[in-house]
PDB file of C-alpha atoms in Angstrom:
ATOM      1  CA  ASP A   1     -69.433-121.329 154.019  1.00 56.00           C
ATOM      2  CA  THR A   2     -71.647-124.310 153.152  1.00 79.00           C
ATOM      3  CA  GLY A   3     -74.532-122.383 151.605  1.00 92.00           C
ATOM      4  CA  VAL A   4     -75.625-122.233 147.970  1.00 95.00           C
ATOM      5  CA  SER A   5     -73.121-120.426 145.786  1.00 95.00           C
ATOM      6  CA  GLN A   6     -73.579-118.899 142.355  1.00 96.00           C
ATOM      7  CA  ASN A   7     -71.070-117.652 139.819  1.00 97.00           C
ATOM      8  CA  PRO A   8     -70.626-115.147 138.438  1.00 97.00           C
ATOM      9  CA  ARG A   9     -72.432-112.674 140.657  1.00 95.00           C
ATOM     10  CA  HIS A  10     -72.747-110.179 137.832  1.00 96.00           C
ATOM     11  CA  LYS A  11     -72.668-110.604 134.075  1.00 97.00           C
ATOM     12  CA  ILE A  12     -72.911-107.904 131.440  1.00 98.00           C
ATOM     13  CA  THR A  13     -73.227-109.061 127.856  1.00 97.00           C
ATOM     14  CA  LYS A  14     -74.243-107.787 124.473  1.00 97.00           C
ATOM     15  CA  ARG A  15     -77.452-108.842 122.809  1.00 97.00           C
ATOM     16  CA  GLY A  16     -76.976-112.011 120.820  1.00 97.00           C
ATOM     17  CA  GLN A  17     -74.175-113.419 122.938  1.00 98.00           C
ATOM     18  CA  ASN A  18     -74.410-116.664 124.907  1.00 98.00           C
ATOM     19  CA  VAL A  19     -73.991-116.721 128.686  1.00 98.00           C
ATOM     20  CA  THR A  20     -73.634-119.520 131.223  1.00 98.00           C
ATOM     21  CA  PHE A  21     -74.231-119.393 134.967  1.00 97.00           C
ATOM     22  CA  ARG A  22     -73.200-121.914 137.570  1.00 98.00           C
ATOM     23  CA  CYS A  23     -74.875-122.970 140.801  1.00 98.00           C
ATOM     24  CA  ASP A  24     -73.293-125.080 143.534  1.00 97.00           C
ATOM     25  CA  PRO A  25     -75.959-126.354 145.927  1.00 96.00           C
ATOM     26  CA  ILE A  26     -75.597-127.427 149.533  1.00 94.00           C
ATOM     27  CA  SER A  27     -73.712-130.699 149.246  1.00 91.00           C
ATOM     28  CA  GLU A  28     -76.296-133.139 150.582  1.00 89.00           C
ATOM     29  CA  HIS A  29     -79.242-131.550 148.751  1.00 92.00           C
ATOM     30  CA  ASN A  30     -80.626-133.590 145.887  1.00 91.00           C
ATOM     31  CA  ARG A  31     -83.084-130.997 144.567  1.00 93.00           C
ATOM     32  CA  LEU A  32     -81.964-127.911 142.723  1.00 95.00           C
ATOM     33  CA  TYR A  33     -84.205-125.096 141.453  1.00 95.00           C
ATOM     34  CA  TRP A  34     -83.691-122.145 139.128  1.00 97.00           C
ATOM     35  CA  TYR A  35     -85.800-118.991 139.432  1.00 97.00           C
ATOM     36  CA  ARG A  36     -85.721-115.659 137.618  1.00 97.00           C
ATOM     37  CA  GLN A  37     -86.453-112.333 139.278  1.00 95.00           C
ATOM     38  CA  THR A  38     -87.044-109.134 137.340  1.00 94.00           C
ATOM     39  CA  LEU A  39     -87.064-105.687 138.889  1.00 90.00           C
ATOM     40  CA  GLY A  40     -90.037-105.121 141.161  1.00 87.00           C
ATOM     41  CA  GLN A  41     -91.257-108.693 140.888  1.00 91.00           C
ATOM     42  CA  GLY A  42     -90.956-111.818 142.963  1.00 94.00           C
ATOM     43  CA  PRO A  43     -88.918-114.785 141.787  1.00 96.00           C
ATOM     44  CA  GLU A  44     -90.527-116.957 139.081  1.00 96.00           C
ATOM     45  CA  PHE A  45     -89.880-120.664 138.771  1.00 94.00           C
ATOM     46  CA  LEU A  46     -87.887-121.764 135.732  1.00 95.00           C
ATOM     47  CA  THR A  47     -86.920-125.397 136.234  1.00 95.00           C
ATOM     48  CA  TYR A  48     -85.863-127.975 138.783  1.00 93.00           C
ATOM     49  CA  PHE A  49     -83.723-131.085 139.074  1.00 94.00           C
ATOM     50  CA  GLN A  50     -83.840-134.062 141.337  1.00 91.00           C
ATOM     51  CA  ASN A  51     -80.337-135.456 141.273  1.00 92.00           C
ATOM     52  CA  GLU A  52     -79.320-135.263 137.587  1.00 93.00           C
ATOM     53  CA  ALA A  53     -82.855-135.497 136.166  1.00 92.00           C
ATOM     54  CA  GLN A  54     -84.590-132.332 135.012  1.00 92.00           C
ATOM     55  CA  LEU A  55     -88.165-133.001 136.076  1.00 89.00           C
ATOM     56  CA  GLU A  56     -90.046-129.827 135.205  1.00 89.00           C
ATOM     57  CA  LYS A  57     -89.579-126.771 133.044  1.00 91.00           C
ATOM     58  CA  SER A  58     -91.690-123.630 133.133  1.00 91.00           C
ATOM     59  CA  ARG A  59     -93.208-122.130 129.993  1.00 88.00           C
ATOM     60  CA  LEU A  60     -90.923-119.174 130.812  1.00 83.00           C
ATOM     61  CA  LEU A  61     -87.973-121.323 129.772  1.00 86.00           C
ATOM     62  CA  SER A  62     -87.808-120.710 126.034  1.00 88.00           C
ATOM     63  CA  ASP A  63     -85.770-122.817 123.611  1.00 92.00           C
ATOM     64  CA  ARG A  64     -82.855-120.428 124.117  1.00 96.00           C
ATOM     65  CA  PHE A  65     -82.521-121.562 127.711  1.00 96.00           C
ATOM     66  CA  SER A  66     -80.977-124.852 128.746  1.00 95.00           C
ATOM     67  CA  ALA A  67     -80.081-126.179 132.156  1.00 96.00           C
ATOM     68  CA  GLU A  68     -78.023-129.176 133.149  1.00 96.00           C
ATOM     69  CA  ARG A  69     -76.969-130.957 136.291  1.00 96.00           C
ATOM     70  CA  PRO A  70     -74.682-133.605 134.869  1.00 92.00           C
ATOM     71  CA  LYS A  71     -73.536-135.381 138.016  1.00 87.00           C
ATOM     72  CA  GLY A  72     -76.333-134.417 140.327  1.00 86.00           C
ATOM     73  CA  SER A  73     -74.163-131.833 142.045  1.00 91.00           C
ATOM     74  CA  PHE A  74     -73.596-128.395 140.466  1.00 96.00           C
ATOM     75  CA  SER A  75     -75.890-127.038 137.764  1.00 98.00           C
ATOM     76  CA  THR A  76     -75.433-124.705 134.817  1.00 98.00           C
ATOM     77  CA  LEU A  77     -77.984-122.465 133.151  1.00 97.00           C
ATOM     78  CA  GLU A  78     -77.137-121.334 129.626  1.00 97.00           C
ATOM     79  CA  ILE A  79     -78.919-118.634 127.666  1.00 97.00           C
ATOM     80  CA  GLN A  80     -78.224-118.548 123.951  1.00 97.00           C
ATOM     81  CA  ARG A  81     -78.642-115.474 121.754  1.00 97.00           C
ATOM     82  CA  THR A  82     -79.437-113.251 124.712  1.00 97.00           C
ATOM     83  CA  GLU A  83     -82.122-110.581 124.404  1.00 96.00           C
ATOM     84  CA  GLN A  84     -82.608-107.427 126.448  1.00 96.00           C
ATOM     85  CA  GLY A  85     -85.677-109.035 128.022  1.00 95.00           C
ATOM     86  CA  ASP A  86     -83.406-111.662 129.581  1.00 96.00           C
ATOM     87  CA  SER A  87     -81.938-109.030 131.913  1.00 97.00           C
ATOM     88  CA  ALA A  88     -82.824-110.231 135.413  1.00 97.00           C
ATOM     89  CA  MET A  89     -81.492-111.801 138.573  1.00 96.00           C
ATOM     90  CA  TYR A  90     -81.152-115.573 138.190  1.00 97.00           C
ATOM     91  CA  LEU A  91     -81.555-117.391 141.493  1.00 97.00           C
ATOM     92  CA  CYS A  92     -80.632-120.915 142.385  1.00 97.00           C
ATOM     93  CA  ALA A  93     -82.017-122.817 145.360  1.00 95.00           C
ATOM     94  CA  SER A  94     -81.475-126.288 146.742  1.00 94.00           C
ATOM     95  CA  SER A  95     -83.296-128.578 149.134  1.00 91.00           C
ATOM     96  CA  LEU A  96     -83.670-132.118 150.282  1.00 87.00           C
ATOM     97  CA  ALA A  97     -86.466-134.111 148.708  1.00 79.00           C
ATOM     98  CA  GLY A  98     -89.066-136.584 149.787  1.00 67.00           C
ATOM     99  CA  GLY A  99     -90.909-137.441 152.956  1.00 59.00           C
ATOM    100  CA  GLY A 100     -94.160-135.910 151.746  1.00 58.00           C
ATOM    101  CA  VAL A 101     -93.384-132.662 153.526  1.00 64.00           C
ATOM    102  CA  TYR A 102     -92.023-129.343 152.397  1.00 69.00           C
ATOM    103  CA  ASN A 103     -88.258-129.218 152.657  1.00 78.00           C
ATOM    104  CA  GLU A 104     -86.905-125.695 152.951  1.00 84.00           C
ATOM    105  CA  GLN A 105     -85.328-124.258 149.847  1.00 90.00           C
ATOM    106  CA  PHE A 106     -82.057-122.455 150.510  1.00 91.00           C
ATOM    107  CA  PHE A 107     -81.292-119.690 148.052  1.00 94.00           C
ATOM    108  CA  GLY A 108     -78.019-118.512 146.617  1.00 95.00           C
ATOM    109  CA  PRO A 109     -77.109-114.830 146.209  1.00 93.00           C
ATOM    110  CA  GLY A 110     -78.077-114.833 142.532  1.00 95.00           C
ATOM    111  CA  THR A 111     -76.425-113.869 139.274  1.00 97.00           C
ATOM    112  CA  ARG A 112     -77.458-110.493 137.912  1.00 96.00           C
ATOM    113  CA  LEU A 113     -77.526-110.483 134.117  1.00 98.00           C
ATOM    114  CA  THR A 114     -77.556-107.259 132.134  1.00 98.00           C
ATOM    115  CA  VAL A 115     -78.015-107.517 128.373  1.00 97.00           C
ATOM    116  CA  LEU A 116     -77.018-104.381 126.489  1.00 96.00           C
TER     117      LEU A 116
ATOM    118  CA  GLY B   1    -103.001-121.661 138.557  1.00 83.00           C
ATOM    119  CA  ASN B   2    -101.464-120.599 141.823  1.00 89.00           C
ATOM    120  CA  SER B   3    -100.937-116.928 142.582  1.00 94.00           C
ATOM    121  CA  VAL B   4     -99.975-114.673 145.478  1.00 96.00           C
ATOM    122  CA  THR B   5    -101.016-111.045 145.907  1.00 96.00           C
ATOM    123  CA  GLN B   6     -99.206-108.701 148.259  1.00 96.00           C
ATOM    124  CA  MET B   7    -100.159-105.209 149.276  1.00 88.00           C
ATOM    125  CA  GLU B   8     -98.489-102.379 147.406  1.00 85.00           C
ATOM    126  CA  GLY B   9     -95.383-100.851 148.876  1.00 86.00           C
ATOM    127  CA  PRO B  10     -93.019 -99.521 149.913  1.00 95.00           C
ATOM    128  CA  VAL B  11     -93.736 -99.274 153.622  1.00 96.00           C
ATOM    129  CA  THR B  12     -91.876 -96.873 155.903  1.00 97.00           C
ATOM    130  CA  LEU B  13     -92.281 -97.107 159.684  1.00 97.00           C
ATOM    131  CA  SER B  14     -90.664 -95.663 162.748  1.00 97.00           C
ATOM    132  CA  GLU B  15     -88.831 -97.984 165.100  1.00 97.00           C
ATOM    133  CA  GLU B  16     -91.141 -99.796 167.553  1.00 96.00           C
ATOM    134  CA  ALA B  17     -94.183 -99.313 165.310  1.00 97.00           C
ATOM    135  CA  PHE B  18     -96.612-102.160 164.605  1.00 97.00           C
ATOM    136  CA  LEU B  19     -96.245-103.863 161.238  1.00 97.00           C
ATOM    137  CA  THR B  20     -98.834-105.586 159.084  1.00 97.00           C
ATOM    138  CA  ILE B  21     -98.091-106.733 155.535  1.00 97.00           C
ATOM    139  CA  ASN B  22    -101.069-108.218 153.738  1.00 97.00           C
ATOM    140  CA  CYS B  23    -100.905-111.341 151.606  1.00 97.00           C
ATOM    141  CA  THR B  24    -103.697-113.259 149.892  1.00 97.00           C
ATOM    142  CA  TYR B  25    -103.428-116.287 147.679  1.00 96.00           C
ATOM    143  CA  THR B  26    -105.197-118.383 145.079  1.00 94.00           C
ATOM    144  CA  ALA B  27    -104.377-122.057 144.925  1.00 90.00           C
ATOM    145  CA  THR B  28    -105.888-125.450 144.329  1.00 82.00           C
ATOM    146  CA  GLY B  29    -105.829-127.963 147.110  1.00 80.00           C
ATOM    147  CA  TYR B  30    -104.089-127.207 150.360  1.00 82.00           C
ATOM    148  CA  PRO B  31    -100.950-125.147 149.811  1.00 89.00           C
ATOM    149  CA  SER B  32     -98.209-124.456 152.299  1.00 90.00           C
ATOM    150  CA  LEU B  33     -97.574-120.762 152.910  1.00 93.00           C
ATOM    151  CA  PHE B  34     -94.335-118.900 153.535  1.00 94.00           C
ATOM    152  CA  TRP B  35     -92.777-115.546 154.170  1.00 97.00           C
ATOM    153  CA  TYR B  36     -89.301-115.035 152.762  1.00 96.00           C
ATOM    154  CA  VAL B  37     -87.085-112.057 153.556  1.00 97.00           C
ATOM    155  CA  GLN B  38     -84.244-110.514 151.598  1.00 94.00           C
ATOM    156  CA  TYR B  39     -81.928-108.261 153.585  1.00 93.00           C
ATOM    157  CA  PRO B  40     -79.822-105.750 151.653  1.00 88.00           C
ATOM    158  CA  GLY B  41     -77.006-107.519 149.812  1.00 83.00           C
ATOM    159  CA  GLU B  42     -78.118-110.985 150.903  1.00 86.00           C
ATOM    160  CA  GLY B  43     -80.017-113.917 149.407  1.00 87.00           C
ATOM    161  CA  LEU B  44     -83.599-114.902 150.122  1.00 93.00           C
ATOM    162  CA  GLN B  45     -84.135-116.490 153.524  1.00 93.00           C
ATOM    163  CA  LEU B  46     -87.137-118.325 154.888  1.00 94.00           C
ATOM    164  CA  LEU B  47     -88.671-116.240 157.673  1.00 97.00           C
ATOM    165  CA  LEU B  48     -91.612-118.435 158.669  1.00 96.00           C
ATOM    166  CA  LYS B  49     -94.047-120.981 157.315  1.00 93.00           C
ATOM    167  CA  ALA B  50     -97.424-122.617 157.936  1.00 93.00           C
ATOM    168  CA  THR B  51     -98.479-125.870 156.359  1.00 89.00           C
ATOM    169  CA  LYS B  52    -102.179-126.169 157.204  1.00 88.00           C
ATOM    170  CA  ALA B  53    -105.189-124.027 157.999  1.00 92.00           C
ATOM    171  CA  ASP B  54    -105.104-122.148 161.328  1.00 95.00           C
ATOM    172  CA  ASP B  55    -101.389-122.847 161.783  1.00 95.00           C
ATOM    173  CA  LYS B  56     -99.374-119.884 163.017  1.00 97.00           C
ATOM    174  CA  GLY B  57     -95.818-119.487 161.821  1.00 96.00           C
ATOM    175  CA  SER B  58     -93.479-117.376 163.928  1.00 97.00           C
ATOM    176  CA  ASN B  59     -89.835-116.327 163.945  1.00 97.00           C
ATOM    177  CA  LYS B  60     -87.803-113.313 165.120  1.00 95.00           C
ATOM    178  CA  GLY B  61     -90.946-111.680 166.534  1.00 97.00           C
ATOM    179  CA  PHE B  62     -92.840-111.999 163.240  1.00 98.00           C
ATOM    180  CA  GLU B  63     -96.064-113.992 163.037  1.00 98.00           C
ATOM    181  CA  ALA B  64     -98.504-115.047 160.329  1.00 98.00           C
ATOM    182  CA  THR B  65    -101.618-117.199 160.566  1.00 98.00           C
ATOM    183  CA  TYR B  66    -102.864-119.426 157.727  1.00 96.00           C
ATOM    184  CA  ARG B  67    -106.497-118.356 157.172  1.00 96.00           C
ATOM    185  CA  LYS B  68    -108.180-120.665 154.717  1.00 93.00           C
ATOM    186  CA  GLU B  69    -111.556-118.934 154.931  1.00 94.00           C
ATOM    187  CA  THR B  70    -110.068-115.630 153.764  1.00 95.00           C
ATOM    188  CA  THR B  71    -107.177-117.206 151.776  1.00 95.00           C
ATOM    189  CA  SER B  72    -104.772-114.931 153.612  1.00 97.00           C
ATOM    190  CA  PHE B  73    -101.408-115.098 155.370  1.00 98.00           C
ATOM    191  CA  HIS B  74    -100.748-111.605 156.709  1.00 98.00           C
ATOM    192  CA  LEU B  75     -97.383-110.886 158.312  1.00 98.00           C
ATOM    193  CA  GLU B  76     -97.316-109.005 161.632  1.00 98.00           C
ATOM    194  CA  LYS B  77     -94.766-107.779 164.108  1.00 98.00           C
ATOM    195  CA  GLY B  78     -95.555-105.872 167.247  1.00 97.00           C
ATOM    196  CA  SER B  79     -92.467-103.662 167.361  1.00 96.00           C
ATOM    197  CA  VAL B  80     -90.216-103.300 164.324  1.00 97.00           C
ATOM    198  CA  GLN B  81     -86.514-102.534 164.495  1.00 97.00           C
ATOM    199  CA  VAL B  82     -84.193-100.803 162.058  1.00 97.00           C
ATOM    200  CA  SER B  83     -82.636-104.203 161.383  1.00 96.00           C
ATOM    201  CA  ASP B  84     -85.988-105.416 159.977  1.00 97.00           C
ATOM    202  CA  SER B  85     -85.530-103.194 156.935  1.00 97.00           C
ATOM    203  CA  ALA B  86     -85.669-105.609 154.004  1.00 97.00           C
ATOM    204  CA  VAL B  87     -87.832-106.887 151.175  1.00 96.00           C
ATOM    205  CA  TYR B  88     -90.533-109.345 152.244  1.00 97.00           C
ATOM    206  CA  PHE B  89     -92.041-111.938 149.913  1.00 97.00           C
ATOM    207  CA  CYS B  90     -95.132-114.032 150.519  1.00 97.00           C
ATOM    208  CA  ALA B  91     -95.040-117.407 148.766  1.00 95.00           C
ATOM    209  CA  LEU B  92     -96.820-120.714 148.489  1.00 93.00           C
ATOM    210  CA  THR B  93     -96.157-124.206 147.337  1.00 88.00           C
ATOM    211  CA  SER B  94     -98.739-126.723 146.316  1.00 76.00           C
ATOM    212  CA  THR B  95     -98.584-129.913 148.311  1.00 61.00           C
ATOM    213  CA  SER B  96    -100.329-131.714 145.499  1.00 55.00           C
ATOM    214  CA  GLY B  97     -97.259-131.380 143.314  1.00 51.00           C
ATOM    215  CA  ALA B  98     -94.109-133.344 143.829  1.00 58.00           C
ATOM    216  CA  ASN B  99     -91.567-130.656 143.217  1.00 62.00           C
ATOM    217  CA  SER B 100     -92.534-128.021 145.799  1.00 80.00           C
ATOM    218  CA  LYS B 101     -91.799-125.140 143.437  1.00 88.00           C
ATOM    219  CA  LEU B 102     -92.498-121.805 145.064  1.00 92.00           C
ATOM    220  CA  THR B 103     -94.919-119.198 143.735  1.00 94.00           C
ATOM    221  CA  PHE B 104     -94.009-115.741 145.027  1.00 96.00           C
ATOM    222  CA  GLY B 105     -95.786-112.432 145.370  1.00 96.00           C
ATOM    223  CA  LYS B 106     -94.155-109.251 144.092  1.00 96.00           C
ATOM    224  CA  GLY B 107     -92.539-108.429 147.394  1.00 96.00           C
ATOM    225  CA  ILE B 108     -92.728-105.320 149.521  1.00 96.00           C
ATOM    226  CA  THR B 109     -89.896-103.133 150.736  1.00 96.00           C
ATOM    227  CA  LEU B 110     -89.959-102.227 154.416  1.00 97.00           C
ATOM    228  CA  SER B 111     -87.852 -99.340 155.689  1.00 97.00           C
ATOM    229  CA  VAL B 112     -87.671 -98.703 159.423  1.00 97.00           C
ATOM    230  CA  ARG B 113     -86.490 -95.291 160.635  1.00 96.00           C
ATOM    231  CA  PRO B 114     -84.622 -94.906 163.948  1.00 95.00           C
TER     232      PRO B 114
END
């Protein structure tokens, strides 16, 4: 399977703990996006990378959130001192970049986080 | 800022019924418009897109026309099947920005009865 993969698929943690999610994009894709989806809502943009550079962060991404893409391939999203409001599905997507046209974003299956 | 509004759901139809799911948007400039679908247990998939006014996107029997005058992108299908049961999201991206981040509506759940 050469699609976008995310690990773990489910994570249950206690409030105050740190969690880290991983996203492996489609291999030739140089753009990688993180979105968050809460129950009954559509996905909301969090941040995106082009290669290893993080080029934009949403105001939704508080100081407790950090994302990296160290070698321009896989990415990690870490949440420190988790709160119950962080419970959501975290989605990763990847695409090609450039050309002045929209390049389709391919989504992974998501990581569902539950904070108790 | 950009926003997408979808009609309230859920929607339940009988097989072979006609489907319309309404979507309107607010955006600066000339956005591209999309419908994404999420089948049970699967990730989001692009269903169709339209990149300029009056364009019609189509796929798997679904169609949507980019209407700039009404800022709408309603999804239609003439005859739904049980296999169309899924959550449908309308979305846009601003072509004035470099990153093509997507702005989604809330989504609507479609259930099709045999």
